[in-house]
Coordinates of C-alpha atoms and ligand atoms in Angstrom, one line a residue:
X12 CA -21.0 26.2 9.7
X13 CA -21.5 24.5 13.0
X14 CA -25.3 23.9 12.9
X15 CA -26.6 20.5 13.9
X16 CA -27.9 18.4 11.0
X17 CA -31.7 18.8 10.9
X18 CA -33.6 16.3 8.7
X19 CA -36.7 18.5 8.4
X20 CA -34.6 21.5 7.2
X21 CA -32.7 19.4 4.7
X22 CA -35.9 17.9 3.4
X23 CA -37.4 21.4 3.0
X24 CA -34.3 22.6 1.2
X25 CA -34.5 19.5 -1.1
X26 CA -38.2 20.1 -1.8
X27 CA -37.2 23.2 -3.8
X28 CA -34.9 21.1 -6.1
X29 CA -35.7 18.5 -8.7
X30 CA -34.6 15.2 -7.4
X31 CA -35.7 11.6 -7.0
X32 CA -37.6 10.7 -3.8
X33 CA -35.1 11.1 -0.9
X34 CA -35.2 9.0 2.2
X35 CA -33.0 10.7 4.8
X36 CA -31.9 9.7 8.3
X37 CA -29.5 11.5 10.6
X38 CA -27.7 9.6 13.4
X39 CA -25.9 11.1 16.3
X40 CA -23.2 8.5 16.1
X41 CA -22.3 5.3 14.3
X42 CA -19.2 3.5 13.2
X43 CA -19.6 4.1 9.5
X44 CA -22.5 5.2 7.4
X45 CA -21.2 3.1 4.4
X46 CA -21.2 0.0 6.6
X47 CA -24.7 0.6 7.8
X48 CA -26.1 1.1 4.3
X49 CA -24.3 -1.9 2.9
X50 CA -26.2 -4.0 5.5
X51 CA -29.6 -2.4 4.8
X52 CA -32.4 -4.3 3.1
X53 CA -32.7 -4.0 -0.8
X54 CA -33.9 -0.6 -2.1
X55 CA -36.3 -0.1 -5.0
X56 CA -35.0 1.8 -8.1
X57 CA -35.8 5.6 -8.2
X58 CA -35.2 6.3 -4.5
X59 CA -32.2 7.9 -3.1
X60 CA -31.5 6.7 0.4
X61 CA -29.3 9.0 2.5
X62 CA -27.7 8.3 5.9
X63 CA -25.8 11.1 7.6
X64 CA -24.1 10.9 10.9
X65 CA -22.8 13.6 13.3
X66 CA -19.9 11.5 14.5
X67 CA -18.4 8.5 12.8
X68 CA -16.3 6.4 15.2
X69 CA -14.8 4.0 12.5
X70 CA -15.1 5.9 9.2
X71 CA -13.6 4.0 6.3
X72 CA -11.6 5.4 3.4
X73 CA -10.4 4.0 0.1
X74 CA -7.9 1.2 -0.1
X75 CA -8.5 0.0 3.5
X76 CA -7.5 3.3 5.1
X77 CA -9.5 4.9 7.9
X78 CA -11.3 8.3 7.5
X79 CA -10.9 10.8 10.2
X80 CA -13.6 13.4 10.8
X81 CA -14.2 16.0 13.4
X82 CA -17.9 16.1 14.4
X83 CA -19.4 19.5 13.5
X84 CA -16.3 20.4 11.4
X85 CA -17.2 17.7 9.0
X86 CA -20.0 16.2 6.9
X87 CA -20.1 12.4 6.8
X88 CA -22.9 10.7 4.9
X89 CA -23.6 7.9 2.5
X90 CA -26.1 7.6 -0.4
X91 CA -27.5 4.4 -1.7
X92 CA -28.9 4.0 -5.2
X93 CA -30.2 1.0 -7.0
X94 CA -29.5 1.0 -10.7
X95 CA -32.1 -0.7 -12.9
X96 CA -31.1 -3.9 -14.6
X97 CA -29.3 -3.2 -17.9
X98 CA -28.3 0.3 -16.9
X99 CA -24.7 1.6 -17.4
X100 CA -21.9 -0.3 -15.9
X101 CA -20.7 1.4 -12.7
X102 CA -17.2 2.0 -14.2
X103 CA -16.7 5.8 -14.2
X104 CA -19.3 6.2 -11.4
X105 CA -16.6 7.6 -9.0
X106 CA -15.8 10.3 -11.5
X107 CA -19.4 11.2 -12.0
X108 CA -19.8 11.5 -8.3
X109 CA -16.9 13.9 -8.3
X110 CA -18.6 16.1 -10.9
X111 CA -21.8 16.1 -8.9
X112 CA -20.0 17.2 -5.7
X113 CA -18.1 19.9 -7.6
X114 CA -21.4 21.2 -9.1
X115 CA -22.9 21.3 -5.6
X116 CA -20.1 23.2 -4.0
X117 CA -19.9 25.7 -6.9
X118 CA -23.7 26.2 -6.7
X119 CA -23.1 27.4 -3.2
X120 CA -20.4 29.9 -4.4
X121 CA -17.2 27.9 -3.8
X122 CA -14.3 28.7 -6.2
X123 CA -11.1 26.7 -6.8
X124 CA -12.7 23.3 -6.6
X125 CA -10.8 20.6 -8.4
X126 CA -11.0 16.9 -9.0
X127 CA -8.3 14.2 -8.7
X128 CA -8.7 10.7 -10.2
X129 CA -10.4 8.6 -9.2
X130 CA -12.6 10.5 -6.7
X131 CA -11.0 13.1 -4.5
X132 CA -12.4 16.6 -4.4
X133 CA -9.6 19.2 -3.9
X134 CA -9.5 22.9 -3.1
X135 CA -6.8 25.2 -4.5
X136 CA -5.1 27.4 -1.9
X137 CA -2.0 29.5 -1.6
X138 CA 0.2 26.4 -1.3
X139 CA -1.5 24.4 -4.1
X140 CA -4.2 21.7 -4.1
X141 CA -5.4 20.1 -0.8
X142 CA -8.0 17.5 -0.2
X143 CA -11.4 18.8 0.6
X144 CA -13.6 15.7 0.4
X145 CA -13.1 12.0 -0.1
X146 CA -15.5 9.4 -1.7
X147 CA -15.7 5.7 -1.0
X148 CA -18.0 3.8 -3.4
X149 CA -19.0 0.2 -2.6
X150 CA -20.9 -1.8 -5.1
X151 CA -23.0 -4.9 -5.0
X152 CA -24.8 -6.6 -7.8
X153 CA -27.9 -8.8 -7.8
X154 CA -30.8 -9.9 -10.0
X155 CA -32.1 -6.3 -9.9
X156 CA -28.9 -4.8 -11.2
X157 CA -26.1 -2.9 -9.5
X158 CA -26.5 -1.1 -6.2
X159 CA -24.0 1.5 -5.1
X160 CA -23.3 2.9 -1.6
X161 CA -21.5 6.2 -2.1
X162 CA -19.9 7.5 1.1
X163 CA -18.8 11.1 1.2
X164 CA -16.7 12.9 3.8
X165 CA -16.3 16.7 3.5
X166 CA -14.0 18.9 5.7
X167 CA -16.1 21.9 6.4
X168 CA -13.6 23.6 8.7
X169 CA -10.4 22.4 10.4
X170 CA -10.4 22.2 14.1
X171 CA -7.5 23.8 16.1
X172 CA -6.3 20.4 17.2
X173 CA -6.3 18.8 13.6
X174 CA -3.0 16.9 13.2
X175 CA -0.5 19.2 11.4
X176 CA 0.6 16.5 9.0
X177 CA -3.0 16.1 7.5
X178 CA -2.8 17.7 4.1
X179 CA -6.5 18.8 4.2
X180 CA -8.4 21.8 3.0
X181 CA -11.7 22.9 4.4
X182 CA -14.8 24.4 2.7
X183 CA -14.7 27.4 5.0
X184 CA -11.5 28.5 3.2
X185 CA -13.6 29.0 0.0
X186 CA -16.1 31.4 1.6
X187 CA -16.2 34.7 3.4
X188 CA -19.4 33.5 5.1
X189 CA -19.7 29.8 4.8
X190 CA -23.2 28.2 4.4
X191 CA -24.4 26.1 7.2
X192 CA -24.1 22.3 7.2
X193 CA -27.7 21.6 6.3
X194 CA -27.4 23.8 3.2
X195 CA -24.2 22.1 2.1
X196 CA -25.7 18.6 2.7
X197 CA -28.9 19.5 0.8
X198 CA -26.9 20.8 -2.2
X199 CA -24.7 17.7 -2.3
X200 CA -27.7 15.3 -2.1
X201 CA -29.6 17.3 -4.8
X202 CA -26.7 17.1 -7.3
X203 CA -26.2 13.4 -6.6
X204 CA -29.9 13.0 -7.2
X205 CA -29.6 14.6 -10.6
X206 CA -26.5 12.8 -11.6
X207 CA -27.4 9.2 -10.5
X208 CA -30.4 8.6 -12.8
X209 CA -28.6 10.2 -15.7
X210 CA -25.5 8.1 -15.1
X211 CA -27.7 5.0 -15.1
X212 CA -29.0 5.9 -18.6
X213 CA -25.8 7.3 -20.2
X214 CA -22.8 6.4 -18.0
X215 CA -19.8 8.8 -17.5
X216 CA -19.2 9.8 -21.1
X217 CA -21.5 13.0 -21.1
X218 CA -19.7 14.2 -18.0
X219 CA -16.2 13.7 -19.2
X220 CA -15.7 17.3 -20.5
X221 CA -16.8 18.7 -17.1
X222 CA -14.5 16.4 -15.2
X223 CA -11.6 17.4 -17.5
X224 CA -12.4 21.1 -16.9
X225 CA -12.0 20.5 -13.1
X226 CA -8.9 18.2 -13.4
X227 CA -6.5 19.4 -10.8
X228 CA -3.5 17.6 -12.2
X229 CA -4.1 18.3 -15.9
X230 CA -0.8 17.9 -17.9
X231 CA 1.2 17.7 -14.7
X232 CA 3.9 15.1 -14.1
X233 CA 2.5 12.5 -11.8
X234 CA 3.3 9.2 -10.1
X235 CA 0.6 6.5 -9.9
X236 CA 1.1 4.0 -7.1
X237 CA -0.6 0.7 -6.3
X238 CA -0.4 -1.5 -3.2
X239 CA 3.1 -2.8 -4.3
X240 CA 4.6 0.6 -5.2
X241 CA 4.9 2.8 -8.3
X242 CA 2.8 1.6 -11.3
X243 CA 3.5 4.4 -13.8
X244 CA 5.1 7.8 -14.1
X245 CA 4.3 10.3 -16.7
X246 CA 2.2 13.3 -17.8
X247 CA -1.4 13.1 -16.6
X248 CA -3.7 13.6 -19.6
X249 CA -7.0 13.1 -17.7
X250 CA -9.6 10.5 -18.1
X251 CA -11.1 8.4 -20.9
X252 CA -14.9 8.1 -21.6
X253 CA -15.1 4.9 -19.6
X254 CA -13.3 6.5 -16.6
X255 CA -9.8 5.1 -17.0
X256 CA -6.9 7.4 -16.2
X257 CA -4.6 8.3 -19.1
X258 CA -0.9 8.7 -18.4
X259 CA 1.6 9.5 -21.1
X260 CA 5.1 8.1 -20.2
X261 CA 8.2 10.0 -21.3
X262 CA 8.6 7.6 -24.2
X263 CA 5.6 5.9 -25.8
X264 CA 1.9 6.2 -26.1
X265 CA -0.7 7.1 -23.4
X266 CA -1.5 4.2 -21.1
X267 CA -4.8 3.4 -19.3
X268 CA -4.8 3.0 -15.6
X269 CA -7.7 1.4 -13.8
X270 CA -6.7 1.6 -10.2
X271 CA -4.1 3.3 -8.0
X272 CA -3.4 6.5 -6.2
X273 CA -2.2 9.6 -8.1
X274 CA 0.2 12.1 -6.7
X275 CA 2.2 15.0 -8.2
X276 CA 5.8 14.0 -9.0
X277 CA 8.2 16.0 -6.8
X278 CA 10.1 18.5 -8.9
Ligands
LIG17 C1 -11.2 8.5 0.9 O1 -10.9 9.5 0.4 O2 -10.4 7.6 1.3 C2 -12.7 8.2 1.0 C3 -13.3 8.7 2.3 C4 -14.8 8.4 2.5 C5 -15.3 8.8 3.8 C6 -16.8 8.7 3.9 S1 -17.4 9.4 5.4 C7 -19.0 8.7 5.1 C8 -18.8 7.3 4.6 N1 -18.7 6.4 5.6 C9 -17.4 5.8 5.7 O3 -17.1 5.0 6.5 N2 -16.7 6.3 4.7 C10 -17.4 7.3 3.9

């Protein structure tokens, strides 16, 4: 899995797939691929811009957290996409991204891939679900419509010196012979390239059943926490067609949650 990212190889792998025009750059080092793409000049619709980086020095995660990655043990990249004016609202985009990433990993032969609302990709192991990949989506809107920068960090393998308290999984655990990094990145870009134009036309609703089929916490007791503490506790029903999380409390009807972090409720 430790091959250096090679733009020519990735481009050749993508040529065999149906996808929009891909503009790909690979950097040896940067602070954050999301930050760089957010500052880039406007992009025309129909082009998927990809910036991958071998070593991020200030990777950013959701809710202001930082994202740790380990050079060749990781994939860190961002994709920028300009939705056309009048296309679907980006609500639900994070779930659609999860479906695209799961499709890509499964197309490579990975089994036990799960999704956690709003946008974590998990892997099932002997001790339960652990986080395999994280997604940070940052949106801007202008006269052309919404633009999305979709940052993805995937753990390919865990280095020997990875902190013991990081509850991470790695893609290598899902394979006898893991594919190399270029193959994994090409598969992820290809599936995002299929999903993004379709999402623009139809939104998340057509992908909901596929998300539910991958839902790691389906019917489990969960806690949803926000910045100020616990927001809801209840049974996790999954997601609505617009991407809201549905939680059924012990008494009463299912409630819709629009932001927060979900974790399994300790037994
Ligand atoms: C999360 O789970 O908190 C989201 C992590 C997203 C990390 C990726 S790595 C590539 C891109 N650049 C960043 O700074 N963050 C995203």
